Amino acid sequence: MSTTVVAIDGPAGAGKSSVAKAIARKLGFTHVNTGSLYRAVAYALRCAGASLDPVDKKDLEKIKLEYTGSGLLLNGSDPGEALRTPESAAGASLVAKQIAVREFLLEVQRRSADNRWIVMEGRDIGTVIFPDAAVKIFLTASAFERARRRMEQGEVPAGATLEEVQKEIEKRDLQDSTRAVAPLKAADDAVLVDSSELSLDETVDAICAIVAEKRKCER
Ligand code: DC
């Protein structure tokens, strides 16, 4: 049993990052955002002028990724905002469907736990990376609510309607859950948390209560 990992998986837009960050702060755990690892691989390959699709294993071996208590280091330094650009997001999605990249990042992710409590968010943490995680949460929200939040945060193309954003989210959900490599699905033993009608604080409290219960049982 990997007693020090809280795995939070779920579709894009369910609020994983805000929730995972808040839980880590509240409980004093390290927050590991695995999406940024895929983004960092894409960014590093692009900087090196290497191919993203298909990725060459030799190019991957030159990339050094490490999760310290204070964040991600790419080849020894903080990549900062470079990972949040649309190019890094698009590149991440290209590299994330390749087995060589997923295998490379599997080890990086497992190493980052290193016997300390971590909250790790992603798509396959409870199913592939830490199938023995102490707590597994599958965080979701309705496509309508995720579209509404996206609109509210202005993370949509100019002029897009709510219906269009919702349709796009439903299309991506279908792609993600039916892709051949590491499809998005809840682990059999994950607790499903639907945040459609919950505030951020309510979602964080609900998950912290699940973590507290689990830790109490293990003492
Ligand atoms: O959560 P995000 O937008 O930062 O993720 C970037 C990309 O990486 C996205 O296409 C999904 C993919 N990803 C993945 O396949 N597995 C993970 N554990 C995390 C992210």
PDB file of C-alpha atoms and ligand atoms in Angstrom:
ATOM      1  CA  MET A   1       0.000   0.000   0.000  1.00  0.00           C
ATOM      2  CA  SER A   2       1.369   3.365  -1.011  1.00  0.00           C
ATOM      3  CA  THR A   3       0.170   5.105   2.124  1.00  0.00           C
ATOM      4  CA  THR A   4       1.423   8.567   1.237  1.00  0.00           C
ATOM      5  CA  VAL A   5      -0.353   9.305  -2.041  1.00  0.00           C
ATOM      6  CA  VAL A   6      -3.691  11.038  -2.547  1.00  0.00           C
ATOM      7  CA  ALA A   7      -4.538  10.482  -6.227  1.00  0.00           C
ATOM      8  CA  ILE A   8      -6.954  12.891  -7.890  1.00  0.00           C
ATOM      9  CA  ASP A   9      -7.943  11.959 -11.429  1.00  0.00           C
ATOM     10  CA  GLY A  10     -10.642  13.329 -13.654  1.00  0.00           C
ATOM     11  CA  PRO A  11     -11.469  15.127 -16.882  1.00  0.00           C
ATOM     12  CA  ALA A  12     -10.184  18.558 -17.880  1.00  0.00           C
ATOM     13  CA  GLY A  13     -12.099  21.399 -16.305  1.00  0.00           C
ATOM     14  CA  ALA A  14     -13.339  19.491 -13.248  1.00  0.00           C
ATOM     15  CA  GLY A  15     -11.225  21.759 -11.018  1.00  0.00           C
ATOM     16  CA  LYS A  16      -8.470  19.246 -10.172  1.00  0.00           C
ATOM     17  CA  SER A  17      -5.672  21.818  -9.973  1.00  0.00           C
ATOM     18  CA  SER A  18      -7.429  24.293  -7.676  1.00  0.00           C
ATOM     19  CA  VAL A  19      -8.711  21.469  -5.489  1.00  0.00           C
ATOM     20  CA  ALA A  20      -5.378  19.594  -5.324  1.00  0.00           C
ATOM     21  CA  LYS A  21      -3.478  22.798  -4.533  1.00  0.00           C
ATOM     22  CA  ALA A  22      -5.898  23.744  -1.747  1.00  0.00           C
ATOM     23  CA  ILE A  23      -5.814  20.259  -0.216  1.00  0.00           C
ATOM     24  CA  ALA A  24      -2.004  20.238  -0.250  1.00  0.00           C
ATOM     25  CA  ARG A  25      -1.918  23.627   1.474  1.00  0.00           C
ATOM     26  CA  LYS A  26      -4.504  22.625   4.070  1.00  0.00           C
ATOM     27  CA  LEU A  27      -2.893  19.292   4.941  1.00  0.00           C
ATOM     28  CA  GLY A  28       0.754  20.304   4.479  1.00  0.00           C
ATOM     29  CA  PHE A  29       1.289  17.830   1.621  1.00  0.00           C
ATOM     30  CA  THR A  30       3.330  18.359  -1.562  1.00  0.00           C
ATOM     31  CA  HIS A  31       1.238  19.058  -4.662  1.00  0.00           C
ATOM     32  CA  VAL A  32       2.276  17.295  -7.857  1.00  0.00           C
ATOM     33  CA  ASN A  33       0.538  18.364 -11.062  1.00  0.00           C
ATOM     34  CA  THR A  34       1.337  15.629 -13.580  1.00  0.00           C
ATOM     35  CA  GLY A  35      -0.081  17.607 -16.514  1.00  0.00           C
ATOM     36  CA  SER A  36       2.912  19.921 -16.126  1.00  0.00           C
ATOM     37  CA  LEU A  37       5.266  16.949 -16.686  1.00  0.00           C
ATOM     38  CA  TYR A  38       3.672  16.267 -20.095  1.00  0.00           C
ATOM     39  CA  ARG A  39       3.831  20.002 -20.808  1.00  0.00           C
ATOM     40  CA  ALA A  40       7.507  20.104 -19.757  1.00  0.00           C
ATOM     41  CA  VAL A  41       8.390  17.208 -22.084  1.00  0.00           C
ATOM     42  CA  ALA A  42       6.707  18.983 -25.004  1.00  0.00           C
ATOM     43  CA  TYR A  43       8.407  22.280 -24.148  1.00  0.00           C
ATOM     44  CA  ALA A  44      11.871  20.715 -23.769  1.00  0.00           C
ATOM     45  CA  LEU A  45      11.542  18.810 -27.063  1.00  0.00           C
ATOM     46  CA  ARG A  46      10.408  21.943 -28.859  1.00  0.00           C
ATOM     47  CA  CYS A  47      13.337  23.956 -27.416  1.00  0.00           C
ATOM     48  CA  ALA A  48      15.745  21.241 -28.570  1.00  0.00           C
ATOM     49  CA  GLY A  49      14.223  21.276 -32.064  1.00  0.00           C
ATOM     50  CA  ALA A  50      13.243  17.599 -31.626  1.00  0.00           C
ATOM     51  CA  SER A  51      10.165  15.768 -32.971  1.00  0.00           C
ATOM     52  CA  LEU A  52       7.054  15.693 -30.741  1.00  0.00           C
ATOM     53  CA  ASP A  53       5.124  13.118 -32.761  1.00  0.00           C
ATOM     54  CA  PRO A  54       6.638  10.613 -32.842  1.00  0.00           C
ATOM     55  CA  VAL A  55       8.984  11.261 -29.943  1.00  0.00           C
ATOM     56  CA  ASP A  56      12.455   9.722 -30.187  1.00  0.00           C
ATOM     57  CA  LYS A  57      13.490   7.891 -26.995  1.00  0.00           C
ATOM     58  CA  LYS A  58      17.000   9.322 -27.280  1.00  0.00           C
ATOM     59  CA  ASP A  59      15.589  12.846 -27.059  1.00  0.00           C
ATOM     60  CA  LEU A  60      13.562  11.870 -23.981  1.00  0.00           C
ATOM     61  CA  GLU A  61      16.653  10.556 -22.212  1.00  0.00           C
ATOM     62  CA  LYS A  62      18.210  14.023 -22.374  1.00  0.00           C
ATOM     63  CA  ILE A  63      15.348  15.540 -20.361  1.00  0.00           C
ATOM     64  CA  LYS A  64      15.851  15.751 -16.581  1.00  0.00           C
ATOM     65  CA  LEU A  65      12.643  16.219 -14.602  1.00  0.00           C
ATOM     66  CA  GLU A  66      12.424  16.383 -10.860  1.00  0.00           C
ATOM     67  CA  TYR A  67       9.634  17.281  -8.437  1.00  0.00           C
ATOM     68  CA  THR A  68      11.089  18.983  -5.377  1.00  0.00           C
ATOM     69  CA  GLY A  69       9.049  20.161  -2.381  1.00  0.00           C
ATOM     70  CA  SER A  70       8.734  23.572  -4.022  1.00  0.00           C
ATOM     71  CA  GLY A  71       7.920  22.581  -7.586  1.00  0.00           C
ATOM     72  CA  LEU A  72       9.074  21.142 -10.875  1.00  0.00           C
ATOM     73  CA  LEU A  73      12.635  21.448 -12.131  1.00  0.00           C
ATOM     74  CA  LEU A  74      13.308  20.958 -15.845  1.00  0.00           C
ATOM     75  CA  ASN A  75      17.011  20.333 -16.509  1.00  0.00           C
ATOM     76  CA  GLY A  76      17.769  21.922 -13.136  1.00  0.00           C
ATOM     77  CA  SER A  77      15.697  25.098 -13.383  1.00  0.00           C
ATOM     78  CA  ASP A  78      12.103  26.262 -12.933  1.00  0.00           C
ATOM     79  CA  PRO A  79      10.345  26.368 -16.353  1.00  0.00           C
ATOM     80  CA  GLY A  80       7.804  28.869 -14.952  1.00  0.00           C
ATOM     81  CA  GLU A  81       5.095  30.240 -17.223  1.00  0.00           C
ATOM     82  CA  ALA A  82       6.551  28.572 -20.341  1.00  0.00           C
ATOM     83  CA  LEU A  83       4.447  25.499 -19.524  1.00  0.00           C
ATOM     84  CA  ARG A  84       1.170  27.414 -19.447  1.00  0.00           C
ATOM     85  CA  THR A  85       1.274  28.585 -23.086  1.00  0.00           C
ATOM     86  CA  PRO A  86      -1.169  27.181 -25.706  1.00  0.00           C
ATOM     87  CA  GLU A  87       1.877  25.660 -27.533  1.00  0.00           C
ATOM     88  CA  SER A  88       2.874  23.693 -24.442  1.00  0.00           C
ATOM     89  CA  ALA A  89      -0.741  22.552 -23.922  1.00  0.00           C
ATOM     90  CA  ALA A  90      -1.078  21.408 -27.540  1.00  0.00           C
ATOM     91  CA  GLY A  91       2.351  19.728 -27.405  1.00  0.00           C
ATOM     92  CA  ALA A  92       1.439  17.998 -24.130  1.00  0.00           C
ATOM     93  CA  SER A  93      -1.634  16.496 -25.704  1.00  0.00           C
ATOM     94  CA  LEU A  94       0.498  15.162 -28.620  1.00  0.00           C
ATOM     95  CA  VAL A  95       3.164  13.563 -26.427  1.00  0.00           C
ATOM     96  CA  ALA A  96       0.675  12.229 -23.821  1.00  0.00           C
ATOM     97  CA  LYS A  97      -0.739   9.649 -26.232  1.00  0.00           C
ATOM     98  CA  GLN A  98       2.669   8.004 -26.837  1.00  0.00           C
ATOM     99  CA  ILE A  99       3.669   4.949 -24.812  1.00  0.00           C
ATOM    100  CA  ALA A 100       7.385   5.905 -24.739  1.00  0.00           C
ATOM    101  CA  VAL A 101       6.538   9.215 -23.062  1.00  0.00           C
ATOM    102  CA  ARG A 102       4.121   7.649 -20.577  1.00  0.00           C
ATOM    103  CA  GLU A 103       6.732   5.048 -19.610  1.00  0.00           C
ATOM    104  CA  PHE A 104       9.389   7.739 -19.197  1.00  0.00           C
ATOM    105  CA  LEU A 105       7.105   9.831 -16.968  1.00  0.00           C
ATOM    106  CA  LEU A 106       5.898   6.842 -14.955  1.00  0.00           C
ATOM    107  CA  GLU A 107       9.256   6.663 -13.183  1.00  0.00           C
ATOM    108  CA  VAL A 108       9.440  10.436 -12.650  1.00  0.00           C
ATOM    109  CA  GLN A 109       5.987  10.344 -11.054  1.00  0.00           C
ATOM    110  CA  ARG A 110       6.729   7.368  -8.822  1.00  0.00           C
ATOM    111  CA  ARG A 111       9.994   8.934  -7.655  1.00  0.00           C
ATOM    112  CA  SER A 112       8.238  12.153  -6.671  1.00  0.00           C
ATOM    113  CA  ALA A 113       6.352  10.438  -3.828  1.00  0.00           C
ATOM    114  CA  ASP A 114       9.556   9.467  -2.021  1.00  0.00           C
ATOM    115  CA  ASN A 115       7.867   8.583   1.282  1.00  0.00           C
ATOM    116  CA  ARG A 116       6.310  11.998   1.811  1.00  0.00           C
ATOM    117  CA  TRP A 117       2.593  12.786   1.611  1.00  0.00           C
ATOM    118  CA  ILE A 118       1.680  14.083  -1.831  1.00  0.00           C
ATOM    119  CA  VAL A 119      -1.500  15.087  -3.620  1.00  0.00           C
ATOM    120  CA  MET A 120      -0.993  14.014  -7.210  1.00  0.00           C
ATOM    121  CA  GLU A 121      -3.435  15.101  -9.892  1.00  0.00           C
ATOM    122  CA  GLY A 122      -3.728  13.707 -13.401  1.00  0.00           C
ATOM    123  CA  ARG A 123      -5.645  11.228 -15.532  1.00  0.00           C
ATOM    124  CA  ASP A 124      -4.148   7.831 -14.655  1.00  0.00           C
ATOM    125  CA  ILE A 125      -2.707   8.262 -11.151  1.00  0.00           C
ATOM    126  CA  GLY A 126      -5.081   5.857  -9.382  1.00  0.00           C
ATOM    127  CA  THR A 127      -5.166   3.376 -12.277  1.00  0.00           C
ATOM    128  CA  VAL A 128      -1.538   3.234 -13.545  1.00  0.00           C
ATOM    129  CA  ILE A 129       0.958   5.348 -11.583  1.00  0.00           C
ATOM    130  CA  PHE A 130      -0.110   4.500  -8.023  1.00  0.00           C
ATOM    131  CA  PRO A 131      -2.660   1.665  -8.209  1.00  0.00           C
ATOM    132  CA  ASP A 132      -2.047   1.262  -4.453  1.00  0.00           C
ATOM    133  CA  ALA A 133      -2.559   4.947  -3.546  1.00  0.00           C
ATOM    134  CA  ALA A 134      -3.861   5.527  -0.019  1.00  0.00           C
ATOM    135  CA  VAL A 135      -6.767   7.622  -1.313  1.00  0.00           C
ATOM    136  CA  LYS A 136      -8.181   7.690  -4.832  1.00  0.00           C
ATOM    137  CA  ILE A 137     -10.562  10.402  -5.909  1.00  0.00           C
ATOM    138  CA  PHE A 138     -12.217  10.686  -9.298  1.00  0.00           C
ATOM    139  CA  LEU A 139     -13.197  14.340  -9.496  1.00  0.00           C
ATOM    140  CA  THR A 140     -15.760  15.216 -12.083  1.00  0.00           C
ATOM    141  CA  ALA A 141     -18.478  17.731 -12.914  1.00  0.00           C
ATOM    142  CA  SER A 142     -21.175  17.804 -15.592  1.00  0.00           C
ATOM    143  CA  ALA A 143     -20.103  18.940 -19.071  1.00  0.00           C
ATOM    144  CA  PHE A 144     -22.540  21.845 -18.701  1.00  0.00           C
ATOM    145  CA  GLU A 145     -20.932  23.003 -15.435  1.00  0.00           C
ATOM    146  CA  ARG A 146     -17.392  22.614 -16.792  1.00  0.00           C
ATOM    147  CA  ALA A 147     -18.372  24.647 -19.861  1.00  0.00           C
ATOM    148  CA  ARG A 148     -19.934  27.299 -17.617  1.00  0.00           C
ATOM    149  CA  ARG A 149     -16.739  27.553 -15.512  1.00  0.00           C
ATOM    150  CA  ARG A 150     -14.585  27.789 -18.644  1.00  0.00           C
ATOM    151  CA  MET A 151     -16.751  30.655 -19.929  1.00  0.00           C
ATOM    152  CA  GLU A 152     -16.592  32.395 -16.557  1.00  0.00           C
ATOM    153  CA  GLN A 153     -12.778  32.164 -16.510  1.00  0.00           C
ATOM    154  CA  GLY A 154     -12.550  33.420 -20.107  1.00  0.00           C
ATOM    155  CA  GLU A 155     -10.679  30.265 -21.195  1.00  0.00           C
ATOM    156  CA  VAL A 156     -12.629  29.981 -24.478  1.00  0.00           C
ATOM    157  CA  PRO A 157     -12.178  31.271 -28.023  1.00  0.00           C
ATOM    158  CA  ALA A 158     -13.629  34.765 -28.558  1.00  0.00           C
ATOM    159  CA  GLY A 159     -17.335  34.652 -29.406  1.00  0.00           C
ATOM    160  CA  ALA A 160     -17.847  30.981 -28.424  1.00  0.00           C
ATOM    161  CA  THR A 161     -21.301  30.132 -27.022  1.00  0.00           C
ATOM    162  CA  LEU A 162     -21.962  27.979 -23.951  1.00  0.00           C
ATOM    163  CA  GLU A 163     -23.457  25.233 -26.178  1.00  0.00           C
ATOM    164  CA  GLU A 164     -20.331  25.187 -28.382  1.00  0.00           C
ATOM    165  CA  VAL A 165     -17.983  24.987 -25.400  1.00  0.00           C
ATOM    166  CA  GLN A 166     -20.088  22.187 -23.865  1.00  0.00           C
ATOM    167  CA  LYS A 167     -20.071  20.226 -27.180  1.00  0.00           C
ATOM    168  CA  GLU A 168     -16.262  20.581 -27.382  1.00  0.00           C
ATOM    169  CA  ILE A 169     -15.900  19.285 -23.811  1.00  0.00           C
ATOM    170  CA  GLU A 170     -18.144  16.292 -24.559  1.00  0.00           C
ATOM    171  CA  LYS A 171     -16.087  15.523 -27.669  1.00  0.00           C
ATOM    172  CA  ARG A 172     -12.816  15.642 -25.671  1.00  0.00           C
ATOM    173  CA  ASP A 173     -14.301  13.461 -22.902  1.00  0.00           C
ATOM    174  CA  LEU A 174     -15.165  10.828 -25.486  1.00  0.00           C
ATOM    175  CA  GLN A 175     -11.660  11.011 -27.035  1.00  0.00           C
ATOM    176  CA  ASP A 176      -9.935  10.811 -23.649  1.00  0.00           C
ATOM    177  CA  SER A 177     -12.008   7.914 -22.358  1.00  0.00           C
ATOM    178  CA  THR A 178     -11.734   5.830 -25.530  1.00  0.00           C
ATOM    179  CA  ARG A 179      -8.049   6.423 -26.479  1.00  0.00           C
ATOM    180  CA  ALA A 180      -5.911   3.298 -26.778  1.00  0.00           C
ATOM    181  CA  VAL A 181      -3.146   4.431 -24.397  1.00  0.00           C
ATOM    182  CA  ALA A 182      -4.039   5.160 -20.751  1.00  0.00           C
ATOM    183  CA  PRO A 183      -7.704   6.052 -21.315  1.00  0.00           C
ATOM    184  CA  LEU A 184      -9.290   8.305 -18.704  1.00  0.00           C
ATOM    185  CA  LYS A 185     -11.370   6.181 -16.367  1.00  0.00           C
ATOM    186  CA  ALA A 186     -12.020   5.979 -12.662  1.00  0.00           C
ATOM    187  CA  ALA A 187     -10.150   3.258 -10.748  1.00  0.00           C
ATOM    188  CA  ASP A 188     -12.562   0.595  -9.432  1.00  0.00           C
ATOM    189  CA  ASP A 189     -11.772   1.657  -5.865  1.00  0.00           C
ATOM    190  CA  ALA A 190     -11.852   5.446  -6.450  1.00  0.00           C
ATOM    191  CA  VAL A 191     -14.350   7.640  -4.626  1.00  0.00           C
ATOM    192  CA  LEU A 192     -16.366   9.623  -7.149  1.00  0.00           C
ATOM    193  CA  VAL A 193     -16.693  13.292  -6.231  1.00  0.00           C
ATOM    194  CA  ASP A 194     -19.050  15.299  -8.437  1.00  0.00           C
ATOM    195  CA  SER A 195     -18.320  18.988  -7.951  1.00  0.00           C
ATOM    196  CA  SER A 196     -21.154  20.230 -10.224  1.00  0.00           C
ATOM    197  CA  GLU A 197     -23.083  21.611  -7.275  1.00  0.00           C
ATOM    198  CA  LEU A 198     -20.204  22.172  -4.845  1.00  0.00           C
ATOM    199  CA  SER A 199     -18.079  25.276  -4.253  1.00  0.00           C
ATOM    200  CA  LEU A 200     -14.271  24.962  -4.213  1.00  0.00           C
ATOM    201  CA  ASP A 201     -14.271  24.986  -0.377  1.00  0.00           C
ATOM    202  CA  GLU A 202     -16.997  22.338  -0.206  1.00  0.00           C
ATOM    203  CA  THR A 203     -15.101  20.111  -2.637  1.00  0.00           C
ATOM    204  CA  VAL A 204     -11.846  20.532  -0.683  1.00  0.00           C
ATOM    205  CA  ASP A 205     -13.620  19.795   2.626  1.00  0.00           C
ATOM    206  CA  ALA A 206     -15.278  16.681   1.186  1.00  0.00           C
ATOM    207  CA  ILE A 207     -11.946  15.273  -0.023  1.00  0.00           C
ATOM    208  CA  CYS A 208     -10.053  16.239   3.155  1.00  0.00           C
ATOM    209  CA  ALA A 209     -12.701  14.342   5.152  1.00  0.00           C
ATOM    210  CA  ILE A 210     -12.085  11.246   3.001  1.00  0.00           C
ATOM    211  CA  VAL A 211      -8.301  11.588   3.541  1.00  0.00           C
ATOM    212  CA  ALA A 212      -8.740  12.055   7.321  1.00  0.00           C
ATOM    213  CA  GLU A 213     -10.968   8.983   7.569  1.00  0.00           C
ATOM    214  CA  LYS A 214      -8.452   6.887   5.658  1.00  0.00           C
ATOM    215  CA  ARG A 215      -5.515   8.021   7.807  1.00  0.00           C
ATOM    216  CA  LYS A 216      -7.493   7.360  10.995  1.00  0.00           C
ATOM    217  CA  CYS A 217      -8.237   3.819   9.831  1.00  0.00           C
ATOM    218  CA  GLU A 218      -4.579   3.157   9.134  1.00  0.00           C
ATOM    219  CA  ARG A 219      -3.242   4.187  12.502  1.00  0.00           C
TER     220      ARG A 219
HETATM  221  O1   DC B   1      -4.014  18.804 -17.094  1.00  0.00           O
HETATM  222  P1   DC B   1      -3.210  19.465 -18.226  1.00  0.00           P
HETATM  223  O2   DC B   1      -4.051  20.303 -19.169  1.00  0.00           O
HETATM  224  O3   DC B   1      -2.016  20.232 -17.733  1.00  0.00           O
HETATM  225  O4   DC B   1      -2.647  18.229 -19.089  1.00  0.00           O
HETATM  226  C1   DC B   1      -1.863  18.432 -20.228  1.00  0.00           C
HETATM  227  C2   DC B   1      -2.018  17.233 -21.154  1.00  0.00           C
HETATM  228  O5   DC B   1      -1.438  16.055 -20.593  1.00  0.00           O
HETATM  229  C3   DC B   1      -3.468  16.882 -21.499  1.00  0.00           C
HETATM  230  O6   DC B   1      -3.533  16.625 -22.897  1.00  0.00           O
HETATM  231  C4   DC B   1      -3.746  15.610 -20.732  1.00  0.00           C
HETATM  232  C5   DC B   1      -2.386  14.989 -20.559  1.00  0.00           C
HETATM  233  N1   DC B   1      -2.211  14.271 -19.285  1.00  0.00           N
HETATM  234  C6   DC B   1      -2.241  12.903 -19.299  1.00  0.00           C
HETATM  235  O7   DC B   1      -2.469  12.298 -20.362  1.00  0.00           O
HETATM  236  N2   DC B   1      -2.009  12.218 -18.134  1.00  0.00           N
HETATM  237  C7   DC B   1      -1.779  12.871 -16.971  1.00  0.00           C
HETATM  238  N3   DC B   1      -1.545  12.174 -15.846  1.00  0.00           N
HETATM  239  C8   DC B   1      -1.773  14.283 -16.946  1.00  0.00           C
HETATM  240  C9   DC B   1      -1.999  14.960 -18.134  1.00  0.00           C
END
